[in-house]
Short mmCIF file of C-alpha atoms in Angstrom, two decimals:
data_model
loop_
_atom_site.label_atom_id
_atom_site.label_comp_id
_atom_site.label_asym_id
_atom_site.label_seq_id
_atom_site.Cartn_x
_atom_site.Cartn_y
_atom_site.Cartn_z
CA UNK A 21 -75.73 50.03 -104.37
CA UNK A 22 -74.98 47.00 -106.87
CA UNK A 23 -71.66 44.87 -105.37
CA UNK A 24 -69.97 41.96 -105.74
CA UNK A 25 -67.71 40.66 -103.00
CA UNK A 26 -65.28 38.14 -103.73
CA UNK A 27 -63.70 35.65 -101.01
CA UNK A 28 -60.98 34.71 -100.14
CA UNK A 29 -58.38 37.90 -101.75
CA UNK A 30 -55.94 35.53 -102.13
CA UNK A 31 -54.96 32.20 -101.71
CA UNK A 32 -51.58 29.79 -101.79
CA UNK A 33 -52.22 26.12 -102.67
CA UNK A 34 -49.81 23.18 -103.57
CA UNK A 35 -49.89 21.58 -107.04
CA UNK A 36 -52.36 19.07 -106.56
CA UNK A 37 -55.08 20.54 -104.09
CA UNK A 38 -58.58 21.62 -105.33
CA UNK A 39 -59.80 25.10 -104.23
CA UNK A 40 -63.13 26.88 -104.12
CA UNK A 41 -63.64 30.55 -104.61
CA UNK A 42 -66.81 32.72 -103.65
CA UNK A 43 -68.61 35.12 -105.34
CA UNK A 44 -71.47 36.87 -103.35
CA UNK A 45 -73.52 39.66 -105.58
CA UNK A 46 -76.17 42.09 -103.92
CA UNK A 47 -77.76 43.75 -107.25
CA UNK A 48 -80.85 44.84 -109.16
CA UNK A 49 -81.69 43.70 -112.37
CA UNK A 50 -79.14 40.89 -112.97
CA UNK A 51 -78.87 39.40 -116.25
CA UNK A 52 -75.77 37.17 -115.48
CA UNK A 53 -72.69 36.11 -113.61
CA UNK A 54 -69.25 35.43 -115.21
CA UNK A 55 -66.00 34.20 -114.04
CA UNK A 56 -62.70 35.14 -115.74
CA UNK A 57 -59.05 34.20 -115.59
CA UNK A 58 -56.48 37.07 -115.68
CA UNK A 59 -52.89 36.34 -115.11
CA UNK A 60 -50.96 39.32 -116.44
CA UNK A 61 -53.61 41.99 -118.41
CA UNK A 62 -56.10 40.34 -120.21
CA UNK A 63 -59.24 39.00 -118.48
CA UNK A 64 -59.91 35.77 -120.18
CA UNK A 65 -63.69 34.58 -119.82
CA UNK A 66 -63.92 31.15 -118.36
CA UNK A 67 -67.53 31.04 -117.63
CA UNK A 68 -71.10 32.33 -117.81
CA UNK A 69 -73.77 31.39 -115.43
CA UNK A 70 -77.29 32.11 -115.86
CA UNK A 71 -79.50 29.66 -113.96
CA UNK A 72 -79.41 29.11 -110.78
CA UNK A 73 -78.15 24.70 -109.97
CA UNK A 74 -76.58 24.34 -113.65
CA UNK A 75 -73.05 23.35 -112.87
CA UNK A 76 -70.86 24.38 -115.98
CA UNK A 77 -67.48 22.11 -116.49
CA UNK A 78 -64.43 23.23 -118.59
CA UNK A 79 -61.70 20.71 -117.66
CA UNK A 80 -60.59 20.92 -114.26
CA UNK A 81 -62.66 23.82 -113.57
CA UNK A 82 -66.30 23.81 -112.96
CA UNK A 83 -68.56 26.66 -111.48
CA UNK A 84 -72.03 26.90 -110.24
CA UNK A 85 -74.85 29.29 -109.39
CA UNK A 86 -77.26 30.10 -106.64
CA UNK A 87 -79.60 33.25 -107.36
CA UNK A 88 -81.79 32.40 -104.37
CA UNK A 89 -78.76 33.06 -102.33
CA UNK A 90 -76.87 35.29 -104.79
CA UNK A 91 -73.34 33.53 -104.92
CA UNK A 92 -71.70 31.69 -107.05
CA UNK A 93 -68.85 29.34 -106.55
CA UNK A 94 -65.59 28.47 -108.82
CA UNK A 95 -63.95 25.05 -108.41
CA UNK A 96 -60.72 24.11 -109.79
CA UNK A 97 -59.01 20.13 -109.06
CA UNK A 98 -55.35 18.62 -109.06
CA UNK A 99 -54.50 22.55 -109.59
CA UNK A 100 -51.55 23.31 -111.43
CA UNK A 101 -48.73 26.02 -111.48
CA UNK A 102 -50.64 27.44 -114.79
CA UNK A 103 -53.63 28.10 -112.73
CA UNK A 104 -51.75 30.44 -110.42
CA UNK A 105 -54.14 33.68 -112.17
CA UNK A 106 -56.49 36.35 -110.64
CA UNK A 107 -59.51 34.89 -111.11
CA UNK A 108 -62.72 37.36 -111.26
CA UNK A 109 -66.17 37.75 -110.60
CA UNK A 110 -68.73 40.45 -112.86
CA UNK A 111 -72.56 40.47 -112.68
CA UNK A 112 -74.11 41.49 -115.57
CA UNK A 113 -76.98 43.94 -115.44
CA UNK A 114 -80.03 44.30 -118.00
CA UNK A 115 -79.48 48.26 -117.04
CA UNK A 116 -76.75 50.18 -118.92
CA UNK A 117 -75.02 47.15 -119.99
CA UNK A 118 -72.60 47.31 -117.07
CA UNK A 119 -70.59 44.52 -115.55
CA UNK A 120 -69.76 44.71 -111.90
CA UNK A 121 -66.45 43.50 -111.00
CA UNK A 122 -65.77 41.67 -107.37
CA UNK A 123 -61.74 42.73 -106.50
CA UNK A 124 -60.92 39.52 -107.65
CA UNK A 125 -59.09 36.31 -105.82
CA UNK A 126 -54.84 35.89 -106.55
CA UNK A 127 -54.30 32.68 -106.52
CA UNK A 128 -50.69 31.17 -106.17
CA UNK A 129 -50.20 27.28 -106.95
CA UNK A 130 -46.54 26.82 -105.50
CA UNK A 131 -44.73 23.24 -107.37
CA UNK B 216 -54.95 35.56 -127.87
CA UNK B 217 -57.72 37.70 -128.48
CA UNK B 218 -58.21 39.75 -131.57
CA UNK B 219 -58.66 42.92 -129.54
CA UNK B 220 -55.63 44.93 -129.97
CA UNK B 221 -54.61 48.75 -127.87
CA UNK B 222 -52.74 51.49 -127.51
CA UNK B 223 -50.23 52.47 -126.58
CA UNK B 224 -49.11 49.76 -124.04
CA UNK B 225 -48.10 52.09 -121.53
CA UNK B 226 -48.56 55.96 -121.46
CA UNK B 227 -46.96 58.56 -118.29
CA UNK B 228 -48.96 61.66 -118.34
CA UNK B 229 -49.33 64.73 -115.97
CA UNK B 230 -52.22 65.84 -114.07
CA UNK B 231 -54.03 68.25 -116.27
CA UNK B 232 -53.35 66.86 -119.58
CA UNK B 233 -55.75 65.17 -121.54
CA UNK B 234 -54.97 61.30 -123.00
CA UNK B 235 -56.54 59.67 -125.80
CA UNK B 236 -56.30 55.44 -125.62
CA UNK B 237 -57.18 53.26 -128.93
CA UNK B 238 -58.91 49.77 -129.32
CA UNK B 239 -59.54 48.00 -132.32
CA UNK B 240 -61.88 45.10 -132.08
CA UNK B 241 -62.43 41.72 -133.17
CA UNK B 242 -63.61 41.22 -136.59
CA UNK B 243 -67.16 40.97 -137.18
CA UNK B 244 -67.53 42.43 -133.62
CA UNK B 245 -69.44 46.10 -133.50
CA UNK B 246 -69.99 46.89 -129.94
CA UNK B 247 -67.05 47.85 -127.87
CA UNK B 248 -67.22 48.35 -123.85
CA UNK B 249 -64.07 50.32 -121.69
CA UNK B 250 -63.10 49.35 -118.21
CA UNK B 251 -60.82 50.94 -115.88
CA UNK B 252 -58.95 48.48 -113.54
CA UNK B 253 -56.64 50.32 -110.58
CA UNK B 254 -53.98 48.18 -108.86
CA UNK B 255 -55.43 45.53 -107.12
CA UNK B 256 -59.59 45.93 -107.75
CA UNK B 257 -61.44 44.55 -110.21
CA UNK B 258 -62.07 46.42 -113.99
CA UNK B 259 -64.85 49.26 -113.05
CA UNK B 260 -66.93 49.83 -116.24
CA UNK B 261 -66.56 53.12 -117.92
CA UNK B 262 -68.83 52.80 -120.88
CA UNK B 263 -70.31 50.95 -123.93
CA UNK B 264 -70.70 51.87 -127.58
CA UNK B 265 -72.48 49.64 -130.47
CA UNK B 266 -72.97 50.79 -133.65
CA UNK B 267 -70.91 53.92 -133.08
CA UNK B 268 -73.82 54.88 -130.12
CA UNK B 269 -73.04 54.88 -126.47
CA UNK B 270 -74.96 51.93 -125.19
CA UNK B 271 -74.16 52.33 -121.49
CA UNK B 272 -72.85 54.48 -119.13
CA UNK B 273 -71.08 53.56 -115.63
CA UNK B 274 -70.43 55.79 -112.58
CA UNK B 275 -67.71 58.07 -114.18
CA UNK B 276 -67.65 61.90 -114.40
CA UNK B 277 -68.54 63.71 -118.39
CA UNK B 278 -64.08 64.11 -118.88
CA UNK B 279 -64.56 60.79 -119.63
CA UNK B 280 -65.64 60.55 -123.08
CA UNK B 281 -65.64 58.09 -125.72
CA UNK B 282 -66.19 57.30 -129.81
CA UNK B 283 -66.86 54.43 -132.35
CA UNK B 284 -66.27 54.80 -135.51
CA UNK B 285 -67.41 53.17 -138.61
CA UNK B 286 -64.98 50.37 -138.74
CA UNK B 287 -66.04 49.47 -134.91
CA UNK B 288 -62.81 50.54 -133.47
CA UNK B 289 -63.03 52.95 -130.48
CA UNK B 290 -61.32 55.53 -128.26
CA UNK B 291 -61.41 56.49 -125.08
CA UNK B 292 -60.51 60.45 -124.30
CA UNK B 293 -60.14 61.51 -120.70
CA UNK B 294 -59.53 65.45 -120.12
CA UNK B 295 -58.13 67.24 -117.33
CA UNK B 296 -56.28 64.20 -115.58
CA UNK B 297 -56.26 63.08 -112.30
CA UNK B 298 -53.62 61.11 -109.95
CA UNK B 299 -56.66 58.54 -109.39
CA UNK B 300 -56.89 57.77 -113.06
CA UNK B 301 -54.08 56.23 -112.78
CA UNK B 302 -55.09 52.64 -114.08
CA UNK B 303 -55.04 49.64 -116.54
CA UNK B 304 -57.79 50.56 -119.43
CA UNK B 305 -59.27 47.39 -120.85
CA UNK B 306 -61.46 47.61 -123.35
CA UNK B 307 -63.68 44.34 -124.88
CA UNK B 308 -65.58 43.50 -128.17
CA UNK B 309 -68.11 41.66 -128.76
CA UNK B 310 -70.24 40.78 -131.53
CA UNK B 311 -73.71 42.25 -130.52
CA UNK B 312 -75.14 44.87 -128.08
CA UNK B 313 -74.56 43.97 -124.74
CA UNK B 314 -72.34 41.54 -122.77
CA UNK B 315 -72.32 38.22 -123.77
CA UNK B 316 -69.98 35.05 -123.17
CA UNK B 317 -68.12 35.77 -126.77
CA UNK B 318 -66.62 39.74 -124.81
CA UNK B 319 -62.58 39.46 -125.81
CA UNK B 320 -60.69 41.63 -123.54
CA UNK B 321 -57.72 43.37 -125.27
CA UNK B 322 -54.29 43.26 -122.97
CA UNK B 323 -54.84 46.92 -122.34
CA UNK B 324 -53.25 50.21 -121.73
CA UNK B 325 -51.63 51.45 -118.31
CA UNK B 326 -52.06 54.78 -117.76
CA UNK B 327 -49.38 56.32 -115.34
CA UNK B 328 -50.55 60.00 -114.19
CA UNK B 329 -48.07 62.16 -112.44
#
């Protein structure tokens, strides 16, 4: 069965600390990995990964990929109060068009 | 904020009754996928539509049912209600078959069934 397991479920920083969250994915026919922001509805994309050593940047966050040993990692520096978000995990697959979600990773940046 | 708009914002329903949720897309967006997030996982995909076809089908049971129509805006219609579909019902455009990094999520509907 195709699943995505996300590490740690949540997380309390301090303004100012950098954190890493995991994405592992066990699934057939993967197409690609993206990482979203979702702080109250919304999911808002933030990345999409696609080959594996390719380290995307956007600001403060950056994210990279592994598909030899299917994870992928989200880094975000000098984190801020704003960042405080769930942030998610979804593999896209080439069947069906479906996305599978990890449970996601609440992150709290206290002041 | 996106361009992905639905409703209503929040619906309370009974078990048995049937609900009908709206989404209207993006502009210049024609395929429209619905997720189904309960408190505390991540969105579960439902289905996909493009060009008023379904283009993709998760793990949920036939009451689920869906519809494009011709301006790209969709609905999602789920019969004979459950406690468990109690749930936050995203649905996302984007501008071609498929998933791509350009899928706007809309801020959803939550779905209270008692």
């Amino acid at each position: 069965e195709d699943k995505v397991v996300q590490s740690p479920l949540s997380l309390v920083v301090h303004e100012g600390d950098t954190v890493t969250l995991n994405c592992s994915y066990e699934v057939t026919n993967f197409r690609s990995l993206l990482w979203y922001k979702q702080e109250k509805k919304a999911p808002t994309f933030l990345f999409m990964l696609t080959s594996s050593g390719i380290e995307k940047k956007s600001g403060r966050l950056s994210s990279i990929l592994d598909k030899k040993e299917l994870f992928s990692i989200l880094n975000i520096t000098a984190t801020q109060t704003g960042d405080s978000a769930v942030y998610l995990c979804a593999v896209e697959l080439y069947n069906n068009n479906d996305m599978r979600f990890g449970a996601g990773t609440r992150l709290t940046v206290k002041p | 904020e996106t361009g992905v708009t639905q409703s209503p914002t929040h619906l309370i329903k009974t078990r048995g009754q049937q609900v009908t949720l709206r989404c209207s897309s993006q502009s210049g967006h024609n395929t429209v996928s619905w997720y189904q997030q309960a408190l505390g996982q991540g969105p579960q995909f439902i289905f996909q539509y493009y060009r008023e076809e379904e283009n993709g089908r998760g793990n949920f049971p036939p009451r689920f049912s869906g519809l494009q129509f011709p301006n790209y805006s969709s609905e999602l219609n789920v019969n004979a209600l459950e406690l468990d579909d109690s749930a936050l019902y995203l649905c996302a455009s984007s501008p071609s078959g498929g998933v791509q990094e350009t899928q706007y999520f809309g801020p959803g509907t939550r779905l209270l069934v008692l």
